[in-house]
Amino acid sequence: MKSYERILLIARAGGGASPAMRQAMWLAHRSGAALHVLLPLHSMALDVVDRLRQAGSGTVRDGLLREHRDALRTALSGYAELQVATTVEVIWTDVPGEEIRTHVIESHSDLVVKDVELPHGLRRILTTPLDRELLRSCPVPVLLVHSGRMTPRRIVVAVDVMAPDAAAQTMRQALALAYAADAELHLAYAALPMSALDASGAVVPSMTAEIYETLCQVHQDRFKSFADAHGIAPARRHFRIGPTASAIVDCAETLHADAIVLGSNDRHRFERLLLGSTAEALIGEASCDLLVVTAEARHHDTTPRRDLTVDAP
């Protein structure tokens, strides 16, 4: 069984190779997957120009689509030695998120790969509407490629062990990426027991030392149980106390990780993690790739065939 059967690369305009293209080609090569390259384009100005042209004549839009299609094919030809089955599609649309979702569903894609457009940290991508849409609702995991490395060698999967079902589903997606890349997989969890929530979700500021220690122990026990259940070697377990985003980024940087796999329990909690101003700024400090597993994507089955969670003998 392959980790991935079909990978969808969202290309960026301008043609030429990009970090995401290199990553997608290499993952497709490693896993034996087919790669479909999709480039959504749109310009309101060109729509107006084409409407003003004579009916039946070639449109500026057609020429632009052809130009980008040829550029992508030329860029892909540079990876011919990888022998990946590739197809290219350039479409004209003002709703790229909907088109990507449709392509994912109709093509039964297992993974979406996309470049981080701006170079100064993961937090910057959240200013892009398409990226926000994919992070919230893509039906399969989205690999946001931030680095120029060909393939990840060390991966950190960050899970919420207090939601074990969701954590297990995120772990499966992390295993799929690790299997395809033949990468080392580490498990990280950040507990923040110093604040409790009441029934309405409001923060309860006061907490005794005894309660604090008890909550810490509960988190540690859950983390150990989860790691044991998934065969994670002790050397690859990383338990932290503190805010989730900063703790996970610190762990990834300490390990010199090439990618972070991040899941969510629900949209609201996920958005608080990624879109909150403090967490967003901290995540922006990460220099590695990010595999985002939405609530819908967690249920996508990409279970690998062999165990990548234990240290080699």
mmCIF file with all atom_site columns, C-alpha atoms in Angstrom, residues 8-13 17-24 38 112-122 124-126 128 130-131 142-148 288-290:
data_model
loop_
_atom_site.group_PDB
_atom_site.id
_atom_site.type_symbol
_atom_site.label_atom_id
_atom_site.label_alt_id
_atom_site.label_comp_id
_atom_site.label_asym_id
_atom_site.label_entity_id
_atom_site.label_seq_id
_atom_site.pdbx_PDB_ins_code
_atom_site.Cartn_x
_atom_site.Cartn_y
_atom_site.Cartn_z
_atom_site.occupancy
_atom_site.B_iso_or_equiv
_atom_site.pdbx_formal_charge
_atom_site.auth_seq_id
_atom_site.auth_comp_id
_atom_site.auth_asym_id
_atom_site.auth_atom_id
_atom_site.pdbx_PDB_model_num
ATOM 1  C CA . LEU A 1 8   ? -2.097 17.683 -6.263  1.00 0.00 ? 8   LEU A CA 1
ATOM 2  C CA . LEU A 1 9   ? 0.439  20.492 -6.654  1.00 0.00 ? 9   LEU A CA 1
ATOM 3  C CA . ILE A 1 10  ? -0.917 24.035 -6.650  1.00 0.00 ? 10  ILE A CA 1
ATOM 4  C CA . ALA A 1 11  ? 1.572  25.800 -8.882  1.00 0.00 ? 11  ALA A CA 1
ATOM 5  C CA . ARG A 1 12  ? 2.426  29.457 -8.652  1.00 0.00 ? 12  ARG A CA 1
ATOM 6  C CA . ALA A 1 13  ? 2.175  31.817 -11.590 1.00 0.00 ? 13  ALA A CA 1
ATOM 7  C CA . ALA A 1 17  ? 10.604 25.243 -10.592 1.00 0.00 ? 17  ALA A CA 1
ATOM 8  C CA . SER A 1 18  ? 9.662  26.123 -7.028  1.00 0.00 ? 18  SER A CA 1
ATOM 9  C CA . PRO A 1 19  ? 10.263 24.528 -3.610  1.00 0.00 ? 19  PRO A CA 1
ATOM 10 C CA . ALA A 1 20  ? 6.744  23.054 -3.671  1.00 0.00 ? 20  ALA A CA 1
ATOM 11 C CA . MET A 1 21  ? 7.282  21.604 -7.144  1.00 0.00 ? 21  MET A CA 1
ATOM 12 C CA . ARG A 1 22  ? 10.537 19.978 -6.060  1.00 0.00 ? 22  ARG A CA 1
ATOM 13 C CA . GLN A 1 23  ? 8.906  18.622 -2.920  1.00 0.00 ? 23  GLN A CA 1
ATOM 14 C CA . ALA A 1 24  ? 5.845  17.293 -4.760  1.00 0.00 ? 24  ALA A CA 1
ATOM 15 C CA . LEU A 1 38  ? -2.972 22.799 -11.151 1.00 0.00 ? 38  LEU A CA 1
ATOM 16 C CA . VAL A 1 112 ? -2.170 19.040 -1.659  1.00 0.00 ? 112 VAL A CA 1
ATOM 17 C CA . VAL A 1 113 ? 1.257  20.678 -1.942  1.00 0.00 ? 113 VAL A CA 1
ATOM 18 C CA . LYS A 1 114 ? 1.627  24.439 -2.180  1.00 0.00 ? 114 LYS A CA 1
ATOM 19 C CA . ASP A 1 115 ? 4.367  27.043 -1.877  1.00 0.00 ? 115 ASP A CA 1
ATOM 20 C CA . VAL A 1 116 ? 4.425  29.561 0.928   1.00 0.00 ? 116 VAL A CA 1
ATOM 21 C CA . GLU A 1 117 ? 4.228  32.681 -1.180  1.00 0.00 ? 117 GLU A CA 1
ATOM 22 C CA . LEU A 1 118 ? 6.023  35.134 1.109   1.00 0.00 ? 118 LEU A CA 1
ATOM 23 C CA . PRO A 1 119 ? 9.515  34.341 2.383   1.00 0.00 ? 119 PRO A CA 1
ATOM 24 C CA . HIS A 1 120 ? 9.498  35.710 5.925   1.00 0.00 ? 120 HIS A CA 1
ATOM 25 C CA . GLY A 1 121 ? 7.750  33.064 7.978   1.00 0.00 ? 121 GLY A CA 1
ATOM 26 C CA . LEU A 1 122 ? 4.650  30.931 8.099   1.00 0.00 ? 122 LEU A CA 1
ATOM 27 C CA . ARG A 1 124 ? 2.776  35.696 6.495   1.00 0.00 ? 124 ARG A CA 1
ATOM 28 C CA . ILE A 1 125 ? 0.875  33.109 4.485   1.00 0.00 ? 125 ILE A CA 1
ATOM 29 C CA . LEU A 1 126 ? -2.182 33.689 6.626   1.00 0.00 ? 126 LEU A CA 1
ATOM 30 C CA . THR A 1 128 ? -3.481 35.178 1.669   1.00 0.00 ? 128 THR A CA 1
ATOM 31 C CA . LEU A 1 130 ? -6.572 31.181 -0.679  1.00 0.00 ? 130 LEU A CA 1
ATOM 32 C CA . ASP A 1 131 ? -4.168 29.867 1.949   1.00 0.00 ? 131 ASP A CA 1
ATOM 33 C CA . VAL A 1 142 ? -2.088 20.506 2.841   1.00 0.00 ? 142 VAL A CA 1
ATOM 34 C CA . LEU A 1 143 ? 1.708  20.607 2.759   1.00 0.00 ? 143 LEU A CA 1
ATOM 35 C CA . LEU A 1 144 ? 2.869  24.221 2.821   1.00 0.00 ? 144 LEU A CA 1
ATOM 36 C CA . VAL A 1 145 ? 6.430  24.231 1.554   1.00 0.00 ? 145 VAL A CA 1
ATOM 37 C CA . HIS A 1 146 ? 8.584  26.845 3.186   1.00 0.00 ? 146 HIS A CA 1
ATOM 38 C CA . SER A 1 147 ? 12.088 25.526 2.598   1.00 0.00 ? 147 SER A CA 1
ATOM 39 C CA . GLY A 1 148 ? 14.140 24.555 -0.407  1.00 0.00 ? 148 GLY A CA 1
ATOM 40 C CA . CYS A 1 288 ? 10.362 24.477 8.157   1.00 0.00 ? 288 CYS A CA 1
ATOM 41 C CA . ASP A 1 289 ? 7.471  23.110 6.120   1.00 0.00 ? 289 ASP A CA 1
ATOM 42 C CA . LEU A 1 290 ? 4.023  22.697 7.644   1.00 0.00 ? 290 LEU A CA 1
#
